[in-house]
Coordinates of C-alpha atoms (C1' of nucleotides) in Angstrom, one line a residue:
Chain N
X1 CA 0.0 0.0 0.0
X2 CA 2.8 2.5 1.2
X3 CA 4.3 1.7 -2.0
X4 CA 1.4 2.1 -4.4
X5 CA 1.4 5.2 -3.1
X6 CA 5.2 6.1 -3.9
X7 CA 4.2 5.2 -7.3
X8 CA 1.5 7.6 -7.5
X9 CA 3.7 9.8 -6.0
X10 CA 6.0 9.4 -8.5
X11 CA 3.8 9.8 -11.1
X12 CA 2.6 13.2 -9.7
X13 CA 5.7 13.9 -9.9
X14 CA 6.3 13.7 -13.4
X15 CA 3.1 15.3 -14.5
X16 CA 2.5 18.8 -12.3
X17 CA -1.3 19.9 -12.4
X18 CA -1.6 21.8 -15.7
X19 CA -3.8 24.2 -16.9
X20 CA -5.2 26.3 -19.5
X21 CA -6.3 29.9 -18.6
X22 CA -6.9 32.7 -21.4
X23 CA -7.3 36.4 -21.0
X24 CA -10.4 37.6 -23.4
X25 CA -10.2 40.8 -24.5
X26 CA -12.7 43.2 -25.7
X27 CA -12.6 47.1 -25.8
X28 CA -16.4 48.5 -24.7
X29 CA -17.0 52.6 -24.7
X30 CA -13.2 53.0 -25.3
X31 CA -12.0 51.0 -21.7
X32 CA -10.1 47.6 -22.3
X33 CA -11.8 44.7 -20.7
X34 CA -10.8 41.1 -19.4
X35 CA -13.6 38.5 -19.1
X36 CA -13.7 36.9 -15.8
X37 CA -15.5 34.3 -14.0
X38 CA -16.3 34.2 -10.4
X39 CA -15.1 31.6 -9.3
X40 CA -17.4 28.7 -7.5
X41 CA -14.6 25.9 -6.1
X42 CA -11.3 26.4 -4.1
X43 CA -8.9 27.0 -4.1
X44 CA -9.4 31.2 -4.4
X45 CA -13.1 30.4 -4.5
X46 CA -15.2 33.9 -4.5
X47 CA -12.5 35.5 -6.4
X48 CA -12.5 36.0 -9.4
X49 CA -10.0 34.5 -11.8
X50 CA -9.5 33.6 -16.1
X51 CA -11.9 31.2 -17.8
X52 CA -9.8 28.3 -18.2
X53 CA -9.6 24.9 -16.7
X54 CA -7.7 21.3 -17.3
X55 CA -7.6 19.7 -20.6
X56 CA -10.1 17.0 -21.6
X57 CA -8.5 14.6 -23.6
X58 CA -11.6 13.0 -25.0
X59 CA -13.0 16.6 -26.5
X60 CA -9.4 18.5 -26.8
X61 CA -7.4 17.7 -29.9
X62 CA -4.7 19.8 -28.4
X63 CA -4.8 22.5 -25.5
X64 CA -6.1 25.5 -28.2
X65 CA -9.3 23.6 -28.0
X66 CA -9.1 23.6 -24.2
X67 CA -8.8 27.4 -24.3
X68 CA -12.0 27.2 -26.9
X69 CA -13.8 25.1 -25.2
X70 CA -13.5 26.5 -22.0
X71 CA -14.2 29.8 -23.4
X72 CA -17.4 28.6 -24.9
X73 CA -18.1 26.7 -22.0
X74 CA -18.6 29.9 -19.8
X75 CA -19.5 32.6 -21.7
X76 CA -21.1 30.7 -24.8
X77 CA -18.7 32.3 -27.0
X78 CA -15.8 31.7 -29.4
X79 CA -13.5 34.2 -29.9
X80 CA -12.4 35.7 -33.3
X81 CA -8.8 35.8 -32.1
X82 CA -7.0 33.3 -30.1
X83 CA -3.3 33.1 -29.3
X84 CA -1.1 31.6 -27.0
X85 CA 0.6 33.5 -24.8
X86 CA 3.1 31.5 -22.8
X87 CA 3.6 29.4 -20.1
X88 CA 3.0 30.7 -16.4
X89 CA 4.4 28.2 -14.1
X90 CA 6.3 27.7 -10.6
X91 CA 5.6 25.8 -7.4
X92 CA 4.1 28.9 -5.4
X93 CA 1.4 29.9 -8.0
X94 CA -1.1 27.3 -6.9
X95 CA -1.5 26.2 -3.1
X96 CA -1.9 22.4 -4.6
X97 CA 1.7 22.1 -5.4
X98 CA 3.6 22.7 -8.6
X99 CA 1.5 24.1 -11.3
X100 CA 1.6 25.0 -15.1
X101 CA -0.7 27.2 -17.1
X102 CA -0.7 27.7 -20.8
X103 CA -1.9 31.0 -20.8
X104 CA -4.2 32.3 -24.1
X105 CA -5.3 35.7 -25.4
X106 CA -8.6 36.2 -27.3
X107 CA -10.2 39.4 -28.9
X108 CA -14.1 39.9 -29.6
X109 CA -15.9 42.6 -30.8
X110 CA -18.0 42.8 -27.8
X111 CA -21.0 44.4 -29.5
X112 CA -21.8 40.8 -31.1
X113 CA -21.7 39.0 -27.6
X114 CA -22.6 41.3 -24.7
X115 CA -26.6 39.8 -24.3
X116 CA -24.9 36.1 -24.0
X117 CA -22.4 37.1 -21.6
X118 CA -25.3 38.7 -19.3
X119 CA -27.1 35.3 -19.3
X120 CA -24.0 33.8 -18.4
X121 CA -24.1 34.6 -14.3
X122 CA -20.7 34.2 -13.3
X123 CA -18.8 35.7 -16.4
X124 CA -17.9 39.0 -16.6
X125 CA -16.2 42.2 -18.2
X126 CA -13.9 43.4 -16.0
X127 CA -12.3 47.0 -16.7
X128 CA -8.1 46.6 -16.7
X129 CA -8.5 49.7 -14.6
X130 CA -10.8 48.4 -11.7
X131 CA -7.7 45.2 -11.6
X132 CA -6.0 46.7 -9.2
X133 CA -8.6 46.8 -6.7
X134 CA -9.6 43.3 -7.4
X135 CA -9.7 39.9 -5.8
X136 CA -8.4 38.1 -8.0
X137 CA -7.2 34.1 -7.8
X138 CA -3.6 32.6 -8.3
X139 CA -1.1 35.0 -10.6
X140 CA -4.0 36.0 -12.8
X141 CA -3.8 39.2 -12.4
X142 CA 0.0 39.4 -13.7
X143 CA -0.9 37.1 -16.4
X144 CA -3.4 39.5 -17.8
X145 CA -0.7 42.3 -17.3
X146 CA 1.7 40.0 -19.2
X147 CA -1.1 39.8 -22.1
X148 CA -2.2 43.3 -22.1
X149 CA 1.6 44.4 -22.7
X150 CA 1.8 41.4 -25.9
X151 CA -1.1 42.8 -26.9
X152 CA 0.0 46.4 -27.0
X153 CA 2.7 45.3 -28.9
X154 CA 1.3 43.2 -31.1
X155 CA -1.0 46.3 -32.3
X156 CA 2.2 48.4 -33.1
X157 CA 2.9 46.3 -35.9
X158 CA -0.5 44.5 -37.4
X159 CA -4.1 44.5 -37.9
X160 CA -5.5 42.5 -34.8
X161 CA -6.9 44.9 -32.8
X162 CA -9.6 44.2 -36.0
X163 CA -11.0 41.5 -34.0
X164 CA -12.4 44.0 -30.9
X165 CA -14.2 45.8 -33.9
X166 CA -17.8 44.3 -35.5
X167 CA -17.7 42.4 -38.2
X168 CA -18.7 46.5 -40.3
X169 CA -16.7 48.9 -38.9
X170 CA -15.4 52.3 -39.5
X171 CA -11.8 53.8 -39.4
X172 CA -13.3 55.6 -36.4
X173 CA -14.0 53.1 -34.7
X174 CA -10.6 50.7 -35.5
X175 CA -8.5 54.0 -34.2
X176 CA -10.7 54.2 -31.0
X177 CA -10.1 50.2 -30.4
X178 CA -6.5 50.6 -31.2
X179 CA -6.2 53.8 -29.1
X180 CA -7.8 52.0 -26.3
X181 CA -5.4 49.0 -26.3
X182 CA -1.9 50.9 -26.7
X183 CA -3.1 53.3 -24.9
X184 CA -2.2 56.6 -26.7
X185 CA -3.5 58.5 -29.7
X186 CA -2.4 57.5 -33.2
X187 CA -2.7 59.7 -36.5
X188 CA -5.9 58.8 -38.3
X189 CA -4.0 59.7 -41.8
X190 CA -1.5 56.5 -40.5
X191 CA -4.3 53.9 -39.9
X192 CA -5.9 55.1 -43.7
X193 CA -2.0 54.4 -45.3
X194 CA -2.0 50.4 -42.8
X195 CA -5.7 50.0 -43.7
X196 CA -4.8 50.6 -47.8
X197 CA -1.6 48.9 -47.7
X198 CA -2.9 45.9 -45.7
X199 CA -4.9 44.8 -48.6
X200 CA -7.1 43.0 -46.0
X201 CA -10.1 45.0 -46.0
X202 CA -13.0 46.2 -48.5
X203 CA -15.7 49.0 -48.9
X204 CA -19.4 48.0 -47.3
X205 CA -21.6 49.5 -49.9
X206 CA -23.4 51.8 -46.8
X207 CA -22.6 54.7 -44.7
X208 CA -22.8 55.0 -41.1
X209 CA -24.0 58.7 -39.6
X210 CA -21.6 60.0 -36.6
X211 CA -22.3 63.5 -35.5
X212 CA -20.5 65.0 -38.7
X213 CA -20.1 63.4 -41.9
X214 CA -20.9 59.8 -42.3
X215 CA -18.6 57.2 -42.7
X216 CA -17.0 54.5 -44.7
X217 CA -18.0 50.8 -43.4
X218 CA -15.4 48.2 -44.2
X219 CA -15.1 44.5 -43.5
X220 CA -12.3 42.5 -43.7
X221 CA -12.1 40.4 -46.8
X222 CA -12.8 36.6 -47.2
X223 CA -9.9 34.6 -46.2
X224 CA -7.1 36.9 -45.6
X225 CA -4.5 36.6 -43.5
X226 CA -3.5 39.1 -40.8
X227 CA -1.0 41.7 -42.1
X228 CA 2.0 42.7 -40.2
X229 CA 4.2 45.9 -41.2
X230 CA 7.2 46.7 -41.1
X231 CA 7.3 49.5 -38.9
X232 CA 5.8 50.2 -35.4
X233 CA 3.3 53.0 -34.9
X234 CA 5.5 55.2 -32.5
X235 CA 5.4 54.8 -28.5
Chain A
X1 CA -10.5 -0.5 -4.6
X2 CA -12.1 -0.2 -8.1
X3 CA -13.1 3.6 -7.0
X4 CA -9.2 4.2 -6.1
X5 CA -8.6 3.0 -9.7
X6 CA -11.3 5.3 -11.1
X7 CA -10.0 8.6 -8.3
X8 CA -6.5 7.6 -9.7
X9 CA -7.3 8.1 -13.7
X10 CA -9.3 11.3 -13.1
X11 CA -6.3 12.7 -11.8
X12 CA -4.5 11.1 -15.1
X13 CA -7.1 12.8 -16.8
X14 CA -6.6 16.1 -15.6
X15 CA -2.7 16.0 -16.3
X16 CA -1.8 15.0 -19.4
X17 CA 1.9 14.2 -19.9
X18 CA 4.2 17.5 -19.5
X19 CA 7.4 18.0 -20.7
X20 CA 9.7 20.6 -21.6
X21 CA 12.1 21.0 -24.2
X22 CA 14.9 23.5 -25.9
X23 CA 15.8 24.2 -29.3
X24 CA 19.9 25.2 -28.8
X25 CA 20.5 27.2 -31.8
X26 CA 24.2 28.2 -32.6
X27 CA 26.0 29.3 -35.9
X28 CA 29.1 27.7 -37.0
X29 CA 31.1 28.3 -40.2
X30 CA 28.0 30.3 -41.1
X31 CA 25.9 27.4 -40.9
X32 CA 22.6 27.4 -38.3
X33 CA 23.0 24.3 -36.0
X34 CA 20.6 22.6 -33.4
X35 CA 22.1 20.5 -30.2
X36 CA 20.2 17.4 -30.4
X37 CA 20.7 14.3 -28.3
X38 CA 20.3 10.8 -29.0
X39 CA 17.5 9.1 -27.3
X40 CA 18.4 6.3 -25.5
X41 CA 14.7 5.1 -23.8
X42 CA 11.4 4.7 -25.5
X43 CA 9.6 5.9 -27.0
X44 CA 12.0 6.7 -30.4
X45 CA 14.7 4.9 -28.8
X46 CA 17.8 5.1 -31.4
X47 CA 16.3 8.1 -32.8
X48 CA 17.6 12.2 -32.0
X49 CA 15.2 14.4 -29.9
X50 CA 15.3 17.7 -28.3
X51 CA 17.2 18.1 -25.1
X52 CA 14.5 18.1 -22.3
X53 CA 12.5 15.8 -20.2
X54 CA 10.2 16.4 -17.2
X55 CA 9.9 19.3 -14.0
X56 CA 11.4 17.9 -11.4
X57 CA 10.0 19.8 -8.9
X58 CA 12.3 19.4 -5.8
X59 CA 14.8 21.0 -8.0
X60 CA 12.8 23.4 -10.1
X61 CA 11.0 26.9 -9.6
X62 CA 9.5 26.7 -12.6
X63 CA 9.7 25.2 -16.4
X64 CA 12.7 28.0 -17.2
X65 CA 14.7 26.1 -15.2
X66 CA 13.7 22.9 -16.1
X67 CA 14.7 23.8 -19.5
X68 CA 18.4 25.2 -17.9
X69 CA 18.4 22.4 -16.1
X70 CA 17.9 19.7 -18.8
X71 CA 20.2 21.9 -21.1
X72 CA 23.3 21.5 -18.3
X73 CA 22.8 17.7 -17.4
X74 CA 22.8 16.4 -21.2
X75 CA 25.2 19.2 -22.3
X76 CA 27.5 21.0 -19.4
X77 CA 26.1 24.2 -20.6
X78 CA 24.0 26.8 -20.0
X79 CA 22.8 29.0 -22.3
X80 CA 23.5 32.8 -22.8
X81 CA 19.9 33.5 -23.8
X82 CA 16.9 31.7 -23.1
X83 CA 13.3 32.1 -24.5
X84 CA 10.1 30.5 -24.5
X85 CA 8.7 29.3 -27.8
X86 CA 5.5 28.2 -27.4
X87 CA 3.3 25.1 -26.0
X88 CA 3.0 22.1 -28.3
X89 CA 0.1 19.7 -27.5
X90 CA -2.1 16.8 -28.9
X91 CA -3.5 13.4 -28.6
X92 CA -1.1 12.4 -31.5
X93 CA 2.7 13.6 -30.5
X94 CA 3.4 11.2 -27.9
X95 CA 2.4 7.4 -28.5
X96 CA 1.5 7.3 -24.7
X97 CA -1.5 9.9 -25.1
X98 CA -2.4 13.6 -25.0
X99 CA 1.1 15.4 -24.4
X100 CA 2.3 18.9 -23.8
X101 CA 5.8 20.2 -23.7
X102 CA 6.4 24.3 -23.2
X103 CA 9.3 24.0 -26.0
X104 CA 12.2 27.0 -25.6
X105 CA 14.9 27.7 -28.1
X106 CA 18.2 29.1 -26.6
X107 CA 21.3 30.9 -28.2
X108 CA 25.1 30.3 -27.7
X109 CA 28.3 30.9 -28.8
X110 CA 29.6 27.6 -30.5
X111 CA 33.2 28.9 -29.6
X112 CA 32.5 28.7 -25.4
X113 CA 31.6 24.9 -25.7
X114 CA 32.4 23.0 -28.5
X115 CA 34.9 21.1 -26.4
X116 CA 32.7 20.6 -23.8
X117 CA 29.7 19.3 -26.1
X118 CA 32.3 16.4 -27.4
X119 CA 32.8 15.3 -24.2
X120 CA 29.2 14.3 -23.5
X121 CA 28.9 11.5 -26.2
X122 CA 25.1 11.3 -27.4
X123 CA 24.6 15.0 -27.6
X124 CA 26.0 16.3 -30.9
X125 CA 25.4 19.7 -33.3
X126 CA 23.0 19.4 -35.9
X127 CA 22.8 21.5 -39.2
X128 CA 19.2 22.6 -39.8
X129 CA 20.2 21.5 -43.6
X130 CA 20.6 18.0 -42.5
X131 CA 17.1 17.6 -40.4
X132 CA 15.2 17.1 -43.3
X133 CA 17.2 13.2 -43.7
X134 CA 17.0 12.6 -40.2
X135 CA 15.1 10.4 -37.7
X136 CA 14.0 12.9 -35.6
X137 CA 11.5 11.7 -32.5
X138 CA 8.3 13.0 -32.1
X139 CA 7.3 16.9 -33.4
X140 CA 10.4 18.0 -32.7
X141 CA 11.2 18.7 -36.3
X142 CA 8.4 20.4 -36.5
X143 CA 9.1 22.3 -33.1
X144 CA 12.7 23.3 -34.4
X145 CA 11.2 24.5 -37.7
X146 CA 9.0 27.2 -35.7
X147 CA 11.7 28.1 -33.5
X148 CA 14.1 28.9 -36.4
X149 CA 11.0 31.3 -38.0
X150 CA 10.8 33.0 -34.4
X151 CA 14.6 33.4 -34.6
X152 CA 14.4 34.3 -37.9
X153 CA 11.9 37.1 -36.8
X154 CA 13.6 38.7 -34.0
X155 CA 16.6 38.8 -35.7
X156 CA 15.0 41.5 -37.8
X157 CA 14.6 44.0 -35.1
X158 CA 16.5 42.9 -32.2
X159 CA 20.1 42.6 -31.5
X160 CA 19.8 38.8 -29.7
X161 CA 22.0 37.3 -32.5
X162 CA 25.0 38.4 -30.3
X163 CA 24.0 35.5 -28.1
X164 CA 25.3 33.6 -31.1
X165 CA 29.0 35.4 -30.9
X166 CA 31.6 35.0 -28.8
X167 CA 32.1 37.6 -25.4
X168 CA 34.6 39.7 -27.7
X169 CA 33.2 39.7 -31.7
X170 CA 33.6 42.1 -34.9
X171 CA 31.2 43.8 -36.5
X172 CA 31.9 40.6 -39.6
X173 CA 30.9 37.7 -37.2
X174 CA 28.0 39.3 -35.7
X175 CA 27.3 40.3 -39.9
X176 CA 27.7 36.6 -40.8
X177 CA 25.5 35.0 -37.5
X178 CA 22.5 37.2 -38.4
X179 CA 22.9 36.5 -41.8
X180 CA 23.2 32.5 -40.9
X181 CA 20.1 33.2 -39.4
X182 CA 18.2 35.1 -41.3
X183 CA 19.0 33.3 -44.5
X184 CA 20.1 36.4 -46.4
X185 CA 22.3 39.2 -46.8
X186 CA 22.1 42.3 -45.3
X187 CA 24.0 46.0 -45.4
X188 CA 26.9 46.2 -43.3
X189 CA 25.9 50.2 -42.8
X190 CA 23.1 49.2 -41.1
X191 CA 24.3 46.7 -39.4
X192 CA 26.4 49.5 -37.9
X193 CA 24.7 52.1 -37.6
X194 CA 22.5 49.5 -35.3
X195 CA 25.1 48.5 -33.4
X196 CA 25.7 52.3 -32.3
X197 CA 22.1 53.3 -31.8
X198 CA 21.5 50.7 -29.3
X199 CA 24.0 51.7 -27.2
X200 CA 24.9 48.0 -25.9
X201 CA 28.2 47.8 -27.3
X202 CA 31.7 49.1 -25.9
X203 CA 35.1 48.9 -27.8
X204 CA 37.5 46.3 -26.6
X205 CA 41.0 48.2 -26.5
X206 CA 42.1 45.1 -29.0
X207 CA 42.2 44.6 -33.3
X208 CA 41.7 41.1 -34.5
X209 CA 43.7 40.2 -37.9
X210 CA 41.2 39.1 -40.8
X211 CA 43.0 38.7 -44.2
X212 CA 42.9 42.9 -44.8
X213 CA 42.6 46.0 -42.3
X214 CA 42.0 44.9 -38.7
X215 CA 38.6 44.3 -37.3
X216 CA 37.9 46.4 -34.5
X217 CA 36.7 43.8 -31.5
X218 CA 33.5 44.6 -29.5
X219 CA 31.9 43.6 -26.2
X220 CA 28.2 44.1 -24.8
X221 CA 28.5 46.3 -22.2
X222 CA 27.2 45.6 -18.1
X223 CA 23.7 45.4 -17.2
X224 CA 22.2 46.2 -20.5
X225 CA 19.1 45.4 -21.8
X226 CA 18.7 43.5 -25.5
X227 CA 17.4 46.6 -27.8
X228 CA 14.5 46.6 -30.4
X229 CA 14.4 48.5 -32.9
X230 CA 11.0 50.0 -34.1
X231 CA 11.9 48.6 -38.0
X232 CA 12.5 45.4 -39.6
X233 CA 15.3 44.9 -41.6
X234 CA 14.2 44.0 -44.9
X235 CA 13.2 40.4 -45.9
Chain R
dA1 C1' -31.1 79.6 -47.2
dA2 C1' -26.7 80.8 -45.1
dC3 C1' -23.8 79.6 -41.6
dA4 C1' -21.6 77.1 -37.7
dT5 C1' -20.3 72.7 -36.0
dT6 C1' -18.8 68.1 -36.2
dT7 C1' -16.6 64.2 -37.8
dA8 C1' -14.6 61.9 -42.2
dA9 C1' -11.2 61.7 -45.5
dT10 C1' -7.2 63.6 -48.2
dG11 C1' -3.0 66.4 -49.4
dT12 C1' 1.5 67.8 -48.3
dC13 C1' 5.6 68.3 -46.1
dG14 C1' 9.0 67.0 -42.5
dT15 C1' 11.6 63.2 -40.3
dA16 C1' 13.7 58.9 -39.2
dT17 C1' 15.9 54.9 -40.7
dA18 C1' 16.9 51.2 -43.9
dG19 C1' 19.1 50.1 -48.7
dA20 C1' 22.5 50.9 -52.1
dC21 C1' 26.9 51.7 -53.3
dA22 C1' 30.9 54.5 -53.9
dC23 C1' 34.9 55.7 -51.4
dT24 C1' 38.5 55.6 -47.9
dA25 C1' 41.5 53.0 -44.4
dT26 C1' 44.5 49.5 -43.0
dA27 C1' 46.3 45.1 -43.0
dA28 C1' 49.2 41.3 -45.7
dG29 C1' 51.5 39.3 -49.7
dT30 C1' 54.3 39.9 -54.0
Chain G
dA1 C1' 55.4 50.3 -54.8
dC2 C1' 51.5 47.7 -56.2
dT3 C1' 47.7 44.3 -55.5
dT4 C1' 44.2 42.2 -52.9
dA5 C1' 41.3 41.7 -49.1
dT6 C1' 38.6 43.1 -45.5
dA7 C1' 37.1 47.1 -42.3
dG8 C1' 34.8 51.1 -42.0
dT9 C1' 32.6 55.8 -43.6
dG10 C1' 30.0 59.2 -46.6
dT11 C1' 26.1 60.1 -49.1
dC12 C1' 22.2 59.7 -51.7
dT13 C1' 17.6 57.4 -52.3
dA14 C1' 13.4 55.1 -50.9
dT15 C1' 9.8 54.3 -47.7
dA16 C1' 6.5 54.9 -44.2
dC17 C1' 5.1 57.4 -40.2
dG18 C1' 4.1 62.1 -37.7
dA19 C1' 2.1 66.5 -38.0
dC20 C1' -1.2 69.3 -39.5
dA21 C1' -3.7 72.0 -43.0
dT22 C1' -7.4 71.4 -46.2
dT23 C1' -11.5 69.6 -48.2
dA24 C1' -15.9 66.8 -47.9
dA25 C1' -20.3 65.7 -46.2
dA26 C1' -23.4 65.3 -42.7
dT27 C1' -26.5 67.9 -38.9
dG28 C1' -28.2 71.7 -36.3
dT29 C1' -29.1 76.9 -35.8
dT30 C1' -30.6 81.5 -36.8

DNA sequence: AACATTTAATGTCGTATAGACACTATAAGT
DNA sequence: ACTTATAGTGTCTATACGACATTAAATGTT
């Protein structure tokens, strides 16, 4: 007995308790916001931490289905965007022992999902800004740092902040996401010259009124891939 | 008894196999090698794998060392720079079932070690020209392929190529490791003119012969961080 | 109807940095 | 002294972003 459970042991031992956790984006009245989920078990239970949870081997094909899954699993959605981030791991992150987490980050446009997440009790948007003053479980709260910062990055030099915007959207409302995400103003003249260049978007055949003169819709082309520039958009 | 059986396999479930593994990259005679090793267990017994294996976790603080670790056992090195890839993961990688390893690729200086390498008999340089002929265990061809492209890619606006160079190097070797790497040619002028923006290089008081005029020698500086520029070179 | 206001979109010029390549500098060999 | 080879600089061009003026098209006001 004492040695069935060295073997166990030692098979604990080999596999530490792993994890998938993603950080949803989604940029709502120009604030950046992380979906959260209350969560119901221990340990951290009350606080609030990333959907996310342990792979299922007979539904996952791989662990970017676990971050789907899971996604859709408590907020009913799937995100346009989904990347991995990287690994968070170390033996004081979880109070059960050594842990790893492969750590996602998503964009949606919330405009097409905000009536599912309400239905949804314990999911919510969560402003980056109100993080601070947050309960929130495990290292979560430095993972999402971690993805904000990729993220801002990541919109310096390519077109994904697209995937916070509907599937019509103006150039208005593209500069506003990106704005929101790197968190400083960009020339709207710059966004036209990416938004030509990119060759990843085309004209909606309708205008959208704004307070002054109506604009352009766009959409992003049937199967494009995302464009990436040379050049960052200056810090 | 049967229910310990069934407690036991939900745990299995929840934690698939983990490993981690490193792609060592280093440039020698202007050719882009890996450090492979030669497996000597199943499964791909016979055949050459990534250096890595499994967190212990009584010697561990998390997967970056596990990767150091691993790297120093089947190598007696450790590497200058260190990186996380990204997680690979499936049902199909690993003939024992659902698998993940957090893969990292590493830089070094070919010069610092080659002795040592030698020394430890199954772990041997391999060009990246030759992997295409080569019994190579599970993904990790696959894995080394999109570590090379992620090398490739920072190459273009970073300086970490000089993790490639010896600790005192010319302007030519650090010229003909980014070129290794980047699979082209690129303009010594801006190569230069890179090397002084970024501030992380400092003369050595010392000329090294080259077949003409003398090649000034160049260190990286103390506690300085890697730069990134805001432009790609051109691909 | 003329005008002000607002936001959208374009025109134009300045700036920063990479590419291209000629030119100079310094070493070794004949 | 001349040739060759490699190191390093000078200078011009090309490209794409920043800044900001200008034009366009919508609404509201007097």
């Amino acid at each position: 007995m004492f040695i069935m459970m060295q073997d166990y042991d030692i098979n604990q031992f080999k596999n530490p308790l792993f994890t998938v956790d993603s950080v949803l984006f989604t940029v709502i009245d120009s604030v950046l916001n992380v979906l959260m989920v209350k969560r119901l078990i221990e340990p951290f239970a009350g606080r609030w931490g990333l959907p996310g949870g342990f792979v299922d081997v007979d539904k996952d094909d791989n662990t970017d289905m676990t971050a789907r899954r899971k996604l859709t699993e408590k907020t009913g959605l799937s995100p346009r965007y989904l990347e991995q981030l990287q690994v968070f791991s170390g033996i004081n992150r979880d109070p059960r022992g050594f842990s790893v987490t492969s750590a996602y980050y998503a964009l949606v446009a919330h405009q097409a999902v905000e009536t599912r997440i309400e239905t949804v009790e314990q999911a919510s948007w969560i402003s980056v800004n109100e993080l601070p003053n947050l309960a929130v479980a495990f290292d979560h709260k430095h993972i999402i740092d971690i993805a904000h910062k990729r993220l801002q990055q990541k919109a310096l030099y390519s077109m994904v902040p697209i995937y916070c915007c509907p599937d019509h959207f103006t150039v208005g409302q593209l500069k506003d996401v990106i704005e929101t995400i790197i968190e400083k103003e960009i020339q709207r003249k710059s966004l036209m010259r990416r938004i030509e260049s990119s060759d990843m978007f085309e004209f909606v055949d309708q205008k959208v009124q704004s307070g002054g003169r109506s604009a352009q819709l766009y959409r992003v082309k049937k199967d494009v891939s995302m464009a990436n520039f040379e050049r960052n958009l200056s810090v």
